[in-house]
C-alpha positions as YAML, in Angstrom:
chain: A
units: angstrom
residues:
- id: 1
  name: MET
  ca: [23.64, 45.96, 45.55]
- id: 2
  name: SER
  ca: [25.22, 42.51, 45.55]
- id: 3
  name: ASP
  ca: [23.77, 41.55, 48.92]
- id: 4
  name: THR
  ca: [20.23, 41.87, 47.50]
- id: 5
  name: LYS
  ca: [20.89, 39.40, 44.69]
- id: 6
  name: ARG
  ca: [19.43, 35.93, 44.72]
- id: 7
  name: LYS
  ca: [22.01, 33.37, 45.78]
- id: 8
  name: ALA
  ca: [22.82, 30.29, 43.75]
- id: 9
  name: VAL
  ca: [25.22, 27.41, 44.24]
- id: 10
  name: VAL
  ca: [26.98, 26.62, 40.97]
- id: 11
  name: LEU
  ca: [28.82, 23.32, 40.51]
- id: 12
  name: LEU
  ca: [32.17, 24.23, 38.95]
- id: 13
  name: SER
  ca: [34.43, 21.43, 37.78]
- id: 14
  name: GLY
  ca: [36.79, 23.65, 35.83]
- id: 15
  name: GLY
  ca: [35.60, 22.27, 32.51]
- id: 16
  name: LEU
  ca: [33.95, 23.93, 29.55]
- id: 17
  name: ASP
  ca: [30.34, 23.24, 30.51]
- id: 18
  name: SER
  ca: [30.53, 24.31, 34.14]
- id: 19
  name: ALA
  ca: [32.40, 27.50, 33.26]
- id: 20
  name: THR
  ca: [29.64, 28.38, 30.80]
- id: 21
  name: VAL
  ca: [26.93, 27.67, 33.36]
- id: 22
  name: LEU
  ca: [28.68, 29.88, 35.91]
- id: 23
  name: ALA
  ca: [28.72, 32.73, 33.40]
- id: 24
  name: MET
  ca: [25.03, 32.13, 32.67]
- id: 25
  name: ALA
  ca: [24.10, 32.27, 36.34]
- id: 26
  name: LEU
  ca: [25.98, 35.52, 36.76]
- id: 27
  name: ARG
  ca: [24.32, 37.01, 33.67]
- id: 28
  name: GLU
  ca: [20.92, 36.08, 35.12]
- id: 29
  name: GLY
  ca: [21.76, 38.22, 38.13]
- id: 30
  name: TYR
  ca: [22.57, 35.58, 40.72]
- id: 31
  name: LYS
  ca: [25.24, 35.92, 43.36]
- id: 32
  name: ALA
  ca: [27.16, 32.75, 42.60]
- id: 33
  name: TYR
  ca: [28.71, 30.45, 45.16]
- id: 34
  name: ALA
  ca: [30.98, 28.13, 43.20]
- id: 35
  name: LEU
  ca: [31.43, 24.57, 44.46]
- id: 36
  name: SER
  ca: [34.18, 22.22, 43.29]
- id: 37
  name: PHE
  ca: [35.34, 18.84, 44.56]
- id: 38
  name: ARG
  ca: [38.60, 17.10, 45.26]
- id: 39
  name: TYR
  ca: [37.06, 13.66, 45.10]
- id: 40
  name: GLY
  ca: [40.05, 11.42, 44.46]
- id: 41
  name: GLN
  ca: [40.15, 12.03, 40.72]
- id: 42
  name: ARG
  ca: [43.32, 11.04, 38.87]
- id: 43
  name: HIS
  ca: [44.45, 14.63, 38.48]
- id: 44
  name: THR
  ca: [43.68, 17.97, 40.07]
- id: 45
  name: VAL
  ca: [44.45, 20.12, 37.04]
- id: 46
  name: GLU
  ca: [40.73, 20.77, 36.77]
- id: 47
  name: LEU
  ca: [40.68, 22.29, 40.26]
- id: 48
  name: ASP
  ca: [43.32, 24.80, 39.26]
- id: 49
  name: ALA
  ca: [41.15, 25.55, 36.23]
- id: 50
  name: ALA
  ca: [38.07, 25.97, 38.42]
- id: 51
  name: SER
  ca: [39.90, 28.48, 40.61]
- id: 52
  name: ALA
  ca: [41.08, 30.39, 37.54]
- id: 53
  name: VAL
  ca: [37.59, 30.47, 36.03]
- id: 54
  name: ALA
  ca: [36.01, 31.65, 39.29]
- id: 55
  name: LYS
  ca: [38.59, 34.42, 39.59]
- id: 56
  name: HIS
  ca: [38.20, 35.44, 35.94]
- id: 57
  name: LEU
  ca: [34.43, 35.72, 36.29]
- id: 58
  name: GLY
  ca: [34.69, 37.65, 39.53]
- id: 59
  name: VAL
  ca: [33.30, 34.98, 41.86]
- id: 60
  name: ARG
  ca: [34.62, 35.48, 45.37]
- id: 61
  name: GLU
  ca: [32.88, 32.55, 47.05]
- id: 62
  name: HIS
  ca: [34.53, 29.37, 45.80]
- id: 63
  name: VAL
  ca: [34.66, 26.26, 47.97]
- id: 64
  name: ILE
  ca: [36.59, 23.09, 47.13]
- id: 65
  name: ALA
  ca: [35.00, 20.26, 49.13]
- id: 66
  name: GLU
  ca: [37.05, 17.23, 50.07]
- id: 67
  name: ILE
  ca: [35.60, 13.76, 49.52]
- id: 68
  name: ASP
  ca: [37.33, 10.55, 48.43]
- id: 69
  name: LEU
  ca: [35.53, 8.36, 45.96]
- id: 70
  name: ARG
  ca: [38.66, 6.22, 45.57]
- id: 71
  name: ALA
  ca: [37.28, 4.30, 48.54]
- id: 72
  name: PHE
  ca: [34.81, 2.75, 46.09]
- id: 73
  name: GLY
  ca: [36.69, 2.92, 42.77]
- id: 74
  name: GLY
  ca: [34.71, 1.60, 39.84]
- id: 75
  name: SER
  ca: [35.75, 4.37, 37.45]
- id: 76
  name: ALA
  ca: [38.76, 5.15, 35.31]
- id: 77
  name: LEU
  ca: [38.82, 8.54, 37.04]
- id: 78
  name: THR
  ca: [39.09, 7.17, 40.57]
- id: 79
  name: ASP
  ca: [40.61, 3.69, 40.20]
- id: 80
  name: ASP
  ca: [44.24, 3.26, 39.19]
- id: 81
  name: GLY
  ca: [43.41, -0.23, 37.99]
- id: 82
  name: ILE
  ca: [41.12, 1.06, 35.23]
- id: 83
  name: ALA
  ca: [42.70, 2.87, 32.29]
- id: 84
  name: VAL
  ca: [41.14, 5.93, 30.66]
- id: 85
  name: PRO
  ca: [40.20, 4.86, 27.10]
- id: 86
  name: HIS
  ca: [41.49, 6.78, 24.09]
- id: 87
  name: TYR
  ca: [40.00, 6.99, 20.62]
- id: 88
  name: GLY
  ca: [40.90, 8.03, 17.13]
- id: 89
  name: GLY
  ca: [37.82, 10.22, 16.75]
- id: 90
  name: THR
  ca: [34.27, 10.81, 17.93]
- id: 91
  name: GLU
  ca: [32.99, 8.21, 15.46]
- id: 92
  name: GLU
  ca: [34.60, 5.55, 17.67]
- id: 93
  name: LEU
  ca: [32.60, 6.54, 20.75]
- id: 94
  name: SER
  ca: [29.89, 4.02, 21.58]
- id: 95
  name: GLN
  ca: [26.48, 4.54, 23.15]
- id: 96
  name: ASP
  ca: [27.44, 2.41, 26.13]
- id: 97
  name: ILE
  ca: [28.16, 4.05, 29.47]
- id: 98
  name: PRO
  ca: [31.98, 4.41, 29.48]
- id: 99
  name: VAL
  ca: [34.41, 3.47, 32.23]
- id: 100
  name: THR
  ca: [34.96, 7.18, 32.91]
- id: 101
  name: TYR
  ca: [31.54, 7.25, 34.54]
- id: 102
  name: VAL
  ca: [32.00, 7.80, 38.28]
- id: 103
  name: PRO
  ca: [29.27, 5.93, 40.20]
- id: 104
  name: ALA
  ca: [26.61, 8.33, 41.51]
- id: 105
  name: ARG
  ca: [28.93, 11.34, 41.14]
- id: 106
  name: ASN
  ca: [26.29, 13.92, 40.25]
- id: 107
  name: THR
  ca: [24.00, 12.59, 42.97]
- id: 108
  name: ILE
  ca: [26.79, 13.12, 45.48]
- id: 109
  name: PHE
  ca: [27.76, 16.54, 44.12]
- id: 110
  name: LEU
  ca: [24.18, 17.76, 44.08]
- id: 111
  name: SER
  ca: [23.74, 16.61, 47.66]
- id: 112
  name: PHE
  ca: [26.65, 18.79, 48.74]
- id: 113
  name: ALA
  ca: [25.19, 21.67, 46.71]
- id: 114
  name: LEU
  ca: [21.82, 21.13, 48.39]
- id: 115
  name: ALA
  ca: [23.42, 21.27, 51.84]
- id: 116
  name: TRP
  ca: [25.28, 24.50, 51.04]
- id: 117
  name: ALA
  ca: [22.17, 26.05, 49.46]
- id: 118
  name: GLU
  ca: [20.16, 25.35, 52.60]
- id: 119
  name: THR
  ca: [22.90, 26.91, 54.74]
- id: 120
  name: LEU
  ca: [23.01, 29.98, 52.49]
- id: 121
  name: GLY
  ca: [19.25, 30.35, 52.33]
- id: 122
  name: ALA
  ca: [19.41, 29.81, 48.57]
- id: 123
  name: SER
  ca: [16.82, 28.05, 46.43]
- id: 124
  name: ASP
  ca: [18.83, 27.71, 43.22]
- id: 125
  name: VAL
  ca: [21.52, 25.26, 42.11]
- id: 126
  name: PHE
  ca: [23.17, 25.30, 38.69]
- id: 127
  name: ILE
  ca: [24.80, 22.27, 37.07]
- id: 128
  name: GLY
  ca: [26.28, 21.87, 33.59]
- id: 129
  name: VAL
  ca: [24.76, 18.52, 32.61]
- id: 130
  name: ASN
  ca: [24.01, 17.89, 28.96]
- id: 131
  name: ALA
  ca: [21.84, 15.29, 27.26]
- id: 132
  name: LEU
  ca: [23.13, 15.75, 23.69]
- id: 133
  name: ASP
  ca: [26.93, 15.95, 23.30]
- id: 134
  name: TYR
  ca: [27.82, 13.79, 26.27]
- id: 135
  name: SER
  ca: [29.23, 10.34, 26.97]
- id: 136
  name: GLY
  ca: [26.06, 8.57, 27.98]
- id: 137
  name: TYR
  ca: [26.23, 9.19, 31.71]
- id: 138
  name: PRO
  ca: [22.91, 8.31, 33.40]
- id: 139
  name: ASP
  ca: [23.19, 11.23, 35.83]
- id: 140
  name: CYS
  ca: [23.16, 13.80, 33.02]
- id: 141
  name: ARG
  ca: [19.63, 12.99, 31.84]
- id: 142
  name: PRO
  ca: [16.62, 15.29, 32.33]
- id: 143
  name: GLU
  ca: [14.69, 12.58, 34.16]
- id: 144
  name: PHE
  ca: [17.48, 12.25, 36.72]
- id: 145
  name: ILE
  ca: [17.52, 15.99, 37.37]
- id: 146
  name: ALA
  ca: [13.73, 16.12, 37.71]
- id: 147
  name: ALA
  ca: [13.72, 13.21, 40.14]
- id: 148
  name: TYR
  ca: [16.55, 14.68, 42.19]
- id: 149
  name: GLU
  ca: [14.80, 18.04, 42.42]
- id: 150
  name: THR
  ca: [11.65, 16.33, 43.70]
- id: 151
  name: MET
  ca: [13.67, 14.44, 46.30]
- id: 152
  name: ALA
  ca: [15.63, 17.54, 47.34]
- id: 153
  name: ASN
  ca: [12.46, 19.40, 48.19]
- id: 154
  name: LEU
  ca: [11.54, 16.63, 50.62]
- id: 155
  name: ALA
  ca: [14.99, 16.36, 52.17]
- id: 156
  name: THR
  ca: [15.72, 19.56, 54.07]
- id: 157
  name: LYS
  ca: [14.49, 21.41, 57.10]
- id: 158
  name: ALA
  ca: [14.11, 24.54, 54.99]
- id: 159
  name: GLY
  ca: [12.01, 22.64, 52.48]
- id: 160
  name: VAL
  ca: [9.73, 21.09, 55.11]
- id: 161
  name: GLU
  ca: [9.26, 24.48, 56.77]
- id: 162
  name: GLY
  ca: [8.44, 26.12, 53.45]
- id: 163
  name: ARG
  ca: [11.48, 28.40, 53.44]
- id: 164
  name: GLN
  ca: [13.11, 26.78, 50.43]
- id: 165
  name: ARG
  ca: [11.76, 25.53, 47.13]
- id: 166
  name: LEU
  ca: [14.87, 24.23, 45.42]
- id: 167
  name: ARG
  ca: [15.23, 24.53, 41.68]
- id: 168
  name: ILE
  ca: [18.03, 22.79, 39.80]
- id: 169
  name: HIS
  ca: [18.98, 24.81, 36.72]
- id: 170
  name: THR
  ca: [20.35, 22.90, 33.71]
- id: 171
  name: PRO
  ca: [20.73, 25.57, 31.02]
- id: 172
  name: LEU
  ca: [22.93, 23.37, 28.79]
- id: 173
  name: ILE
  ca: [20.87, 20.21, 28.89]
- id: 174
  name: GLU
  ca: [19.52, 20.58, 25.34]
- id: 175
  name: LEU
  ca: [22.50, 22.38, 23.80]
- id: 176
  name: THR
  ca: [25.20, 20.87, 21.63]
- id: 177
  name: LYS
  ca: [28.81, 21.54, 22.58]
- id: 178
  name: ALA
  ca: [29.06, 24.07, 19.74]
- id: 179
  name: GLU
  ca: [25.98, 25.91, 20.99]
- id: 180
  name: THR
  ca: [27.39, 25.89, 24.51]
- id: 181
  name: ILE
  ca: [30.71, 27.32, 23.34]
- id: 182
  name: ARG
  ca: [29.01, 30.00, 21.28]
- id: 183
  name: ARG
  ca: [26.91, 31.03, 24.27]
- id: 184
  name: GLY
  ca: [29.93, 31.08, 26.55]
- id: 185
  name: MET
  ca: [31.92, 33.23, 24.17]
- id: 186
  name: GLU
  ca: [29.03, 35.70, 24.08]
- id: 187
  name: LEU
  ca: [29.26, 35.84, 27.88]
- id: 188
  name: GLY
  ca: [33.01, 36.37, 27.92]
- id: 189
  name: VAL
  ca: [34.12, 32.93, 29.06]
- id: 190
  name: ASP
  ca: [37.85, 32.40, 28.48]
- id: 191
  name: TYR
  ca: [37.98, 28.75, 27.47]
- id: 192
  name: SER
  ca: [41.77, 28.73, 27.59]
- id: 193
  name: LEU
  ca: [41.37, 28.71, 31.38]
- id: 194
  name: THR
  ca: [39.19, 25.58, 31.37]
- id: 195
  name: HIS
  ca: [40.24, 21.94, 31.49]
- id: 196
  name: SER
  ca: [38.05, 18.98, 30.54]
- id: 197
  name: CYS
  ca: [40.56, 16.19, 29.86]
- id: 198
  name: TYR
  ca: [40.28, 12.87, 31.71]
- id: 199
  name: ASP
  ca: [43.90, 11.86, 31.16]
- id: 200
  name: PRO
  ca: [46.15, 14.93, 30.89]
- id: 201
  name: VAL
  ca: [49.84, 14.63, 30.09]
- id: 202
  name: GLY
  ca: [52.01, 17.10, 31.94]
- id: 203
  name: GLY
  ca: [48.93, 19.15, 32.71]
- id: 204
  name: ARG
  ca: [47.93, 19.39, 29.05]
- id: 205
  name: ALA
  ca: [44.86, 17.84, 27.46]
- id: 206
  name: CYS
  ca: [45.46, 14.48, 25.78]
- id: 207
  name: GLY
  ca: [43.08, 15.22, 22.90]
- id: 208
  name: THR
  ca: [41.94, 11.60, 22.55]
- id: 209
  name: CYS
  ca: [39.73, 10.80, 25.57]
- id: 210
  name: ASP
  ca: [35.98, 11.05, 25.08]
- id: 211
  name: SER
  ca: [35.78, 14.40, 26.88]
- id: 212
  name: CYS
  ca: [38.53, 15.95, 24.75]
- id: 213
  name: LEU
  ca: [37.01, 14.61, 21.54]
- id: 214
  name: LEU
  ca: [33.51, 15.91, 22.24]
- id: 215
  name: ARG
  ca: [34.88, 19.27, 23.30]
- id: 216
  name: GLY
  ca: [37.17, 19.49, 20.27]
- id: 217
  name: ARG
  ca: [34.29, 18.68, 17.93]
- id: 218
  name: GLY
  ca: [32.30, 21.55, 19.41]
- id: 219
  name: PHE
  ca: [35.03, 24.05, 18.66]
- id: 220
  name: ALA
  ca: [35.59, 22.57, 15.18]
- id: 221
  name: GLU
  ca: [31.90, 22.98, 14.33]
- id: 222
  name: LEU
  ca: [32.36, 26.70, 14.96]
- id: 223
  name: GLY
  ca: [35.50, 26.80, 12.82]
- id: 224
  name: LEU
  ca: [37.67, 27.19, 15.90]
- id: 225
  name: THR
  ca: [40.52, 25.30, 17.55]
- id: 226
  name: ASP
  ca: [40.07, 24.18, 21.12]
- id: 227
  name: PRO
  ca: [42.54, 26.31, 23.11]
- id: 228
  name: ALA
  ca: [43.22, 23.28, 25.32]
- id: 229
  name: LEU
  ca: [44.62, 21.52, 22.25]
- id: 230
  name: ALA
  ca: [46.46, 24.45, 20.71]
- id: 231
  name: PRO
  ca: [50.24, 24.03, 20.51]
- id: 232
  name: ALA
  ca: [52.06, 25.28, 23.58]
- id: 233
  name: SER
  ca: [53.61, 28.70, 23.08]
- id: 234
  name: GLU
  ca: [57.36, 28.81, 22.77]
...
């Protein structure tokens, strides 16, 4: 029965990667508690997508936490004074950390996930970070996740008392976008429900930010068109 399943907190942004990770957690038999954030990002289209994905995959426990990283700015996603960059193709993307990096975002998100996991009596957190087809964010690297996991197990009452040994699952960390999409399709993820764009126009993906380009390349490598970039139906 569902109440005997292991519990896991799954970070769900509404994008391609997090939707895939949610499906993976469910396939592994976890009872998923989806966690999204309204953190002062430029748009909240992704939160609508997160709700749609959670509903589609049958997740009943979905929390949208309210924080406001606009207080600090420093990112094109949270600071109106910094424009989201656009490119002609993935070949134009540099190896430098882009201005769409939100300072310490995954550290903050994982801390909320850790708090909820302790409250739930859960020892598992899933996050869709990737170290291959990504934009160079420092908080997507394996060494960051390993260090955070070590810290997390020193940080809670449940950990100190031996009731929790937190594990942070990163099932996409060594997958390309194409491999991620293929896996998600096998698990029944409907990618038309997801939204990854940093600078949507009228709620639709721009197609030229780094997130859109990396996502689009993944679909193209499978001979597919990204449903987020497909022409709107008449």
